[in-house]
C-alpha cells in the first residue's frame, strides 16, 4: 500500500485535505485544546463552539471581502438540499414582496376596509399573480444546474420554471459550451416590459462536465441603484450561484449575488477503486476547496431575510399552492439562530476554518487572488500537455469554457480499453481519483486548491509519457 507522500489524489469529491489539517484534526478529535474532550464531543451550543463559528465566519468574510449587509450561514443538506432551499426561500421572498405591496395599495385605496376584507383581496390578487407572473430562471449548463432546475419544477411546477439557456442545444446534446449571453431567454424585468423572475440560478462550475463560466455573467451583474422597495424590486435580478466546486479558487464580487452556496458533501461516485490518501501541500482549502464532507456554506443578502423581508405565513403559501420550507432549510430561521437551530457539526466548521486559515497564511494580502493564480497556472500546465497530442487526447468542453477545477477529456476517442490502460498507468505512478463521472465516462482531473504544483507536474509528465513510452500513438 502506498504512503500518503507517494500519491496525489485528484478525486472530484470527497477530495483531498491538507495533511497538516488532518494531523491537527486527529489530535482535536481526541482532546481539543486540552479540555480532555474531543472536538466532535463538545456541545454545539457551548462557548467553545460559538468561538469556532465566529473564527470560521470571520476568515470566510476576510477571504471574500463579504460586505456587512450579507449573512453567512452554516447549513447541512449539501447541494441537493440547496436546490430545494433556494426555491423555498426565494419564492417566499417573491410572494412576500407582492403581498406587502398589494396590502399597501389596497389599504391606501380603501382605508376603512376591515383587515379580513383586505386579506381576502390580497389573497385573490396574489393567486392571479402566481398563475400569471411567477417565474424562476435557470441557466442549464451542466449536470448539476439541470438537477437544480428539475428540483424547482418538482416543487413549484414546470410551468413556473424558465430554462433561460439549455447548453445542450449548442453542443449536439452535450454540455460542452455556454451560449453567448445575448441568446439567453431571461424573464424580462419591469423596465424591459416584463414582471421579473423570482430569481436567476446558475452553477459557476460544473464538475461532471468540466464546464466553468469564465467570469461572472455581465447581464446578471448588480446594477447601481437597484433596491428592495417599490418598483425597483421588479427590476432587480436576484442572482443565485452554486459555487460548490470553485469557491476560493478565484475572486468573487459578492455584491453581484443575492445568494451563493457552497456544498461540501462531494459527489457520489461509481464503484471504481479509490485510495483514501493524498499528497497535499498546505497552500489551500479543500473538499473541494473549502472544508470536509457534511457542511454547506450559504452567503445571503440580508435584505432577503427577516426583518427586512418576512417569511410569508405557511398557511398563505399552502393556500397559494406553493411549498413551505422545512424549518432546517429556512434561511431566516438559520440566520436568527446563528446557524445553531439544529445540531451543527462543529467539527466540520472547525476543519473549514482551519483550511481557510491556511489560505490566509499562505497567500497573505492577496487572499483568494493568490489561490486563483496558482489554480490557473496548474490548469494551464495540464491543458497544454493534453493539447500537444490531439490524436490521443480529446478535451471535452470547448476552449472558452474549460474548467480550471475539473479537466474532462477522453483518451483515444473514448476507447474503453485504452482509457482503462491510461488509468492503470496513472495509478502505478500514484496519480489517483482520475476516473470520469459514471454518467459521462472518460477521464477527469480535479484540480482543486489542495493539489500541489508538484502533483500537477507529475500528472503532466505522465500525460506525455503515456503517448511516448507507454502506448503506441500510431495504434490509436
PDB file of N, CA and C in Angstrom, residues 178-229:
ATOM      1  N   UNK A 178     -21.077  27.158 -23.256  1.00  0.00           N
ATOM      2  CA  UNK A 178     -22.066  28.065 -22.670  1.00  0.00           C
ATOM      3  C   UNK A 178     -22.429  29.078 -23.749  1.00  0.00           C
ATOM      4  N   UNK A 179     -23.665  29.078 -24.212  1.00  0.00           N
ATOM      5  CA  UNK A 179     -24.061  30.020 -25.267  1.00  0.00           C
ATOM      6  C   UNK A 179     -23.831  31.465 -24.847  1.00  0.00           C
ATOM      7  N   UNK A 180     -23.645  32.344 -25.824  1.00  0.00           N
ATOM      8  CA  UNK A 180     -23.440  33.766 -25.554  1.00  0.00           C
ATOM      9  C   UNK A 180     -24.629  34.357 -24.799  1.00  0.00           C
ATOM     10  N   UNK A 181     -24.328  35.312 -23.938  1.00  0.00           N
ATOM     11  CA  UNK A 181     -25.370  35.914 -23.107  1.00  0.00           C
ATOM     12  C   UNK A 181     -26.512  36.497 -23.940  1.00  0.00           C
ATOM     13  N   UNK A 182     -26.202  36.992 -25.128  1.00  0.00           N
ATOM     14  CA  UNK A 182     -27.225  37.606 -25.979  1.00  0.00           C
ATOM     15  C   UNK A 182     -28.323  36.627 -26.364  1.00  0.00           C
ATOM     16  N   UNK A 183     -28.042  35.336 -26.237  1.00  0.00           N
ATOM     17  CA  UNK A 183     -29.036  34.322 -26.632  1.00  0.00           C
ATOM     18  C   UNK A 183     -29.879  33.844 -25.453  1.00  0.00           C
ATOM     19  N   UNK A 184     -29.546  34.263 -24.239  1.00  0.00           N
ATOM     20  CA  UNK A 184     -30.284  33.791 -23.073  1.00  0.00           C
ATOM     21  C   UNK A 184     -31.693  34.375 -23.054  1.00  0.00           C
ATOM     22  N   UNK A 185     -32.656  33.567 -22.722  1.00  0.00           N
ATOM     23  CA  UNK A 185     -34.056  33.988 -22.683  1.00  0.00           C
ATOM     24  C   UNK A 185     -34.498  34.229 -21.237  1.00  0.00           C
ATOM     25  N   UNK A 186     -33.875  35.214 -20.591  1.00  0.00           N
ATOM     26  CA  UNK A 186     -34.225  35.556 -19.215  1.00  0.00           C
ATOM     27  C   UNK A 186     -35.608  36.192 -19.164  1.00  0.00           C
ATOM     28  N   UNK A 187     -36.313  35.964 -18.069  1.00  0.00           N
ATOM     29  CA  UNK A 187     -37.596  36.627 -17.874  1.00  0.00           C
ATOM     30  C   UNK A 187     -37.370  38.133 -17.815  1.00  0.00           C
ATOM     31  N   UNK A 188     -38.023  38.915 -18.655  1.00  0.00           N
ATOM     32  CA  UNK A 188     -37.781  40.360 -18.669  1.00  0.00           C
ATOM     33  C   UNK A 188     -38.162  41.027 -17.345  1.00  0.00           C
ATOM     34  N   UNK A 189     -37.360  42.007 -16.932  1.00  0.00           N
ATOM     35  CA  UNK A 189     -37.704  42.802 -15.757  1.00  0.00           C
ATOM     36  C   UNK A 189     -38.772  43.820 -16.149  1.00  0.00           C
ATOM     37  N   UNK A 190     -39.274  44.547 -15.178  1.00  0.00           N
ATOM     38  CA  UNK A 190     -40.346  45.507 -15.450  1.00  0.00           C
ATOM     39  C   UNK A 190     -39.911  46.562 -16.459  1.00  0.00           C
ATOM     40  N   UNK A 191     -38.675  47.053 -16.326  1.00  0.00           N
ATOM     41  CA  UNK A 191     -38.215  48.097 -17.240  1.00  0.00           C
ATOM     42  C   UNK A 191     -38.051  47.572 -18.657  1.00  0.00           C
ATOM     43  N   UNK A 192     -37.963  46.236 -18.792  1.00  0.00           N
ATOM     44  CA  UNK A 192     -37.853  45.636 -20.117  1.00  0.00           C
ATOM     45  C   UNK A 192     -39.197  45.120 -20.630  1.00  0.00           C
ATOM     46  N   UNK A 193     -40.274  45.519 -19.937  1.00  0.00           N
ATOM     47  CA  UNK A 193     -41.598  45.140 -20.389  1.00  0.00           C
ATOM     48  C   UNK A 193     -42.151  43.866 -19.789  1.00  0.00           C
ATOM     49  N   UNK A 194     -41.464  43.322 -18.781  1.00  0.00           N
ATOM     50  CA  UNK A 194     -41.926  42.093 -18.143  1.00  0.00           C
ATOM     51  C   UNK A 194     -42.258  42.305 -16.682  1.00  0.00           C
ATOM     52  N   UNK A 195     -42.216  41.216 -15.928  1.00  0.00           N
ATOM     53  CA  UNK A 195     -42.536  41.288 -14.497  1.00  0.00           C
ATOM     54  C   UNK A 195     -41.383  40.816 -13.622  1.00  0.00           C
ATOM     55  N   UNK A 196     -40.344  40.270 -14.235  1.00  0.00           N
ATOM     56  CA  UNK A 196     -39.181  39.833 -13.472  1.00  0.00           C
ATOM     57  C   UNK A 196     -39.352  38.440 -12.898  1.00  0.00           C
ATOM     58  N   UNK A 197     -38.242  37.698 -12.834  1.00  0.00           N
ATOM     59  CA  UNK A 197     -38.241  36.363 -12.240  1.00  0.00           C
ATOM     60  C   UNK A 197     -38.002  36.459 -10.739  1.00  0.00           C
ATOM     61  N   UNK A 198     -38.454  35.450 -10.014  1.00  0.00           N
ATOM     62  CA  UNK A 198     -38.196  35.407  -8.574  1.00  0.00           C
ATOM     63  C   UNK A 198     -36.689  35.332  -8.310  1.00  0.00           C
ATOM     64  N   UNK A 199     -35.975  34.651  -9.206  1.00  0.00           N
ATOM     65  CA  UNK A 199     -34.512  34.601  -9.109  1.00  0.00           C
ATOM     66  C   UNK A 199     -33.962  34.005 -10.400  1.00  0.00           C
ATOM     67  N   UNK A 200     -32.652  34.160 -10.572  1.00  0.00           N
ATOM     68  CA  UNK A 200     -31.922  33.531 -11.675  1.00  0.00           C
ATOM     69  C   UNK A 200     -30.845  32.641 -11.060  1.00  0.00           C
ATOM     70  N   UNK A 201     -30.863  31.373 -11.404  1.00  0.00           N
ATOM     71  CA  UNK A 201     -29.916  30.411 -10.832  1.00  0.00           C
ATOM     72  C   UNK A 201     -28.914  29.953 -11.892  1.00  0.00           C
ATOM     73  N   UNK A 202     -27.644  29.829 -11.484  1.00  0.00           N
ATOM     74  CA  UNK A 202     -26.669  29.146 -12.348  1.00  0.00           C
ATOM     75  C   UNK A 202     -25.599  28.476 -11.498  1.00  0.00           C
ATOM     76  N   UNK A 203     -24.942  27.487 -12.072  1.00  0.00           N
ATOM     77  CA  UNK A 203     -23.847  26.771 -11.419  1.00  0.00           C
ATOM     78  C   UNK A 203     -22.547  27.259 -12.044  1.00  0.00           C
ATOM     79  N   UNK A 204     -21.681  27.855 -11.240  1.00  0.00           N
ATOM     80  CA  UNK A 204     -20.485  28.506 -11.756  1.00  0.00           C
ATOM     81  C   UNK A 204     -19.490  27.515 -12.353  1.00  0.00           C
ATOM     82  N   UNK A 205     -19.426  26.323 -11.796  1.00  0.00           N
ATOM     83  CA  UNK A 205     -18.504  25.307 -12.310  1.00  0.00           C
ATOM     84  C   UNK A 205     -19.196  23.948 -12.245  1.00  0.00           C
ATOM     85  N   UNK A 206     -19.298  23.313 -13.392  1.00  0.00           N
ATOM     86  CA  UNK A 206     -19.963  22.013 -13.490  1.00  0.00           C
ATOM     87  C   UNK A 206     -18.915  20.912 -13.422  1.00  0.00           C
ATOM     88  N   UNK A 207     -18.884  20.210 -12.287  1.00  0.00           N
ATOM     89  CA  UNK A 207     -17.825  19.227 -12.057  1.00  0.00           C
ATOM     90  C   UNK A 207     -17.916  18.016 -12.971  1.00  0.00           C
ATOM     91  N   UNK A 208     -19.116  17.592 -13.303  1.00  0.00           N
ATOM     92  CA  UNK A 208     -19.287  16.387 -14.123  1.00  0.00           C
ATOM     93  C   UNK A 208     -18.830  16.629 -15.557  1.00  0.00           C
ATOM     94  N   UNK A 209     -19.161  17.805 -16.076  1.00  0.00           N
ATOM     95  CA  UNK A 209     -18.954  18.086 -17.488  1.00  0.00           C
ATOM     96  C   UNK A 209     -17.705  18.920 -17.789  1.00  0.00           C
ATOM     97  N   UNK A 210     -17.065  19.457 -16.731  1.00  0.00           N
ATOM     98  CA  UNK A 210     -15.842  20.223 -16.942  1.00  0.00           C
ATOM     99  C   UNK A 210     -16.065  21.579 -17.571  1.00  0.00           C
ATOM    100  N   UNK A 211     -17.231  22.185 -17.295  1.00  0.00           N
ATOM    101  CA  UNK A 211     -17.583  23.488 -17.860  1.00  0.00           C
ATOM    102  C   UNK A 211     -17.626  24.529 -16.747  1.00  0.00           C
ATOM    103  N   UNK A 212     -16.968  25.659 -16.964  1.00  0.00           N
ATOM    104  CA  UNK A 212     -16.918  26.728 -15.963  1.00  0.00           C
ATOM    105  C   UNK A 212     -17.192  28.070 -16.645  1.00  0.00           C
ATOM    106  N   UNK A 213     -18.003  28.914 -16.002  1.00  0.00           N
ATOM    107  CA  UNK A 213     -18.175  30.268 -16.508  1.00  0.00           C
ATOM    108  C   UNK A 213     -16.832  30.989 -16.425  1.00  0.00           C
ATOM    109  N   UNK A 214     -16.372  31.591 -17.509  1.00  0.00           N
ATOM    110  CA  UNK A 214     -15.073  32.282 -17.469  1.00  0.00           C
ATOM    111  C   UNK A 214     -15.050  33.424 -16.458  1.00  0.00           C
ATOM    112  N   UNK A 215     -16.215  34.035 -16.238  1.00  0.00           N
ATOM    113  CA  UNK A 215     -16.333  35.134 -15.278  1.00  0.00           C
ATOM    114  C   UNK A 215     -17.808  35.290 -14.943  1.00  0.00           C
ATOM    115  N   UNK A 216     -18.102  36.200 -14.044  1.00  0.00           N
ATOM    116  CA  UNK A 216     -19.495  36.464 -13.695  1.00  0.00           C
ATOM    117  C   UNK A 216     -20.247  36.978 -14.922  1.00  0.00           C
ATOM    118  N   UNK A 217     -21.429  36.419 -15.214  1.00  0.00           N
ATOM    119  CA  UNK A 217     -22.181  36.895 -16.386  1.00  0.00           C
ATOM    120  C   UNK A 217     -22.467  38.391 -16.307  1.00  0.00           C
ATOM    121  N   UNK A 218     -22.118  39.111 -17.363  1.00  0.00           N
ATOM    122  CA  UNK A 218     -22.276  40.565 -17.368  1.00  0.00           C
ATOM    123  C   UNK A 218     -23.732  40.981 -17.216  1.00  0.00           C
ATOM    124  N   UNK A 219     -24.629  40.249 -17.860  1.00  0.00           N
ATOM    125  CA  UNK A 219     -26.036  40.644 -17.821  1.00  0.00           C
ATOM    126  C   UNK A 219     -26.682  40.416 -16.463  1.00  0.00           C
ATOM    127  N   UNK A 220     -25.975  39.712 -15.567  1.00  0.00           N
ATOM    128  CA  UNK A 220     -26.523  39.460 -14.237  1.00  0.00           C
ATOM    129  C   UNK A 220     -25.865  40.304 -13.156  1.00  0.00           C
ATOM    130  N   UNK A 221     -24.885  41.115 -13.528  1.00  0.00           N
ATOM    131  CA  UNK A 221     -24.205  41.923 -12.536  1.00  0.00           C
ATOM    132  C   UNK A 221     -25.158  42.940 -11.925  1.00  0.00           C
ATOM    133  N   UNK A 222     -24.994  43.168 -10.629  1.00  0.00           N
ATOM    134  CA  UNK A 222     -25.883  44.058  -9.904  1.00  0.00           C
ATOM    135  C   UNK A 222     -25.751  45.485 -10.419  1.00  0.00           C
ATOM    136  N   UNK A 223     -26.871  46.081 -10.757  1.00  0.00           N
ATOM    137  CA  UNK A 223     -26.874  47.466 -11.231  1.00  0.00           C
ATOM    138  C   UNK A 223     -26.970  48.425 -10.059  1.00  0.00           C
ATOM    139  N   UNK A 224     -26.203  49.503 -10.138  1.00  0.00           N
ATOM    140  CA  UNK A 224     -26.275  50.519  -9.100  1.00  0.00           C
ATOM    141  C   UNK A 224     -27.661  51.134  -9.086  1.00  0.00           C
ATOM    142  N   UNK A 225     -28.151  51.346  -7.882  1.00  0.00           N
ATOM    143  CA  UNK A 225     -29.473  51.936  -7.753  1.00  0.00           C
ATOM    144  C   UNK A 225     -30.556  50.899  -7.579  1.00  0.00           C
ATOM    145  N   UNK A 226     -30.222  49.588  -7.810  1.00  0.00           N
ATOM    146  CA  UNK A 226     -31.204  48.544  -7.575  1.00  0.00           C
ATOM    147  C   UNK A 226     -31.544  48.473  -6.110  1.00  0.00           C
ATOM    148  N   UNK A 227     -32.815  48.416  -5.789  1.00  0.00           N
ATOM    149  CA  UNK A 227     -33.210  48.427  -4.385  1.00  0.00           C
ATOM    150  C   UNK A 227     -34.167  47.314  -4.074  1.00  0.00           C
ATOM    151  N   UNK A 228     -34.706  47.384  -2.864  1.00  0.00           N
ATOM    152  CA  UNK A 228     -35.601  46.350  -2.394  1.00  0.00           C
ATOM    153  C   UNK A 228     -36.983  46.900  -2.089  1.00  0.00           C
ATOM    154  N   UNK A 229     -37.347  48.007  -2.680  1.00  0.00           N
ATOM    155  CA  UNK A 229     -38.643  48.591  -2.383  1.00  0.00           C
ATOM    156  C   UNK A 229     -39.303  49.053  -3.664  1.00  0.00           C
TER     157      UNK A 229
END
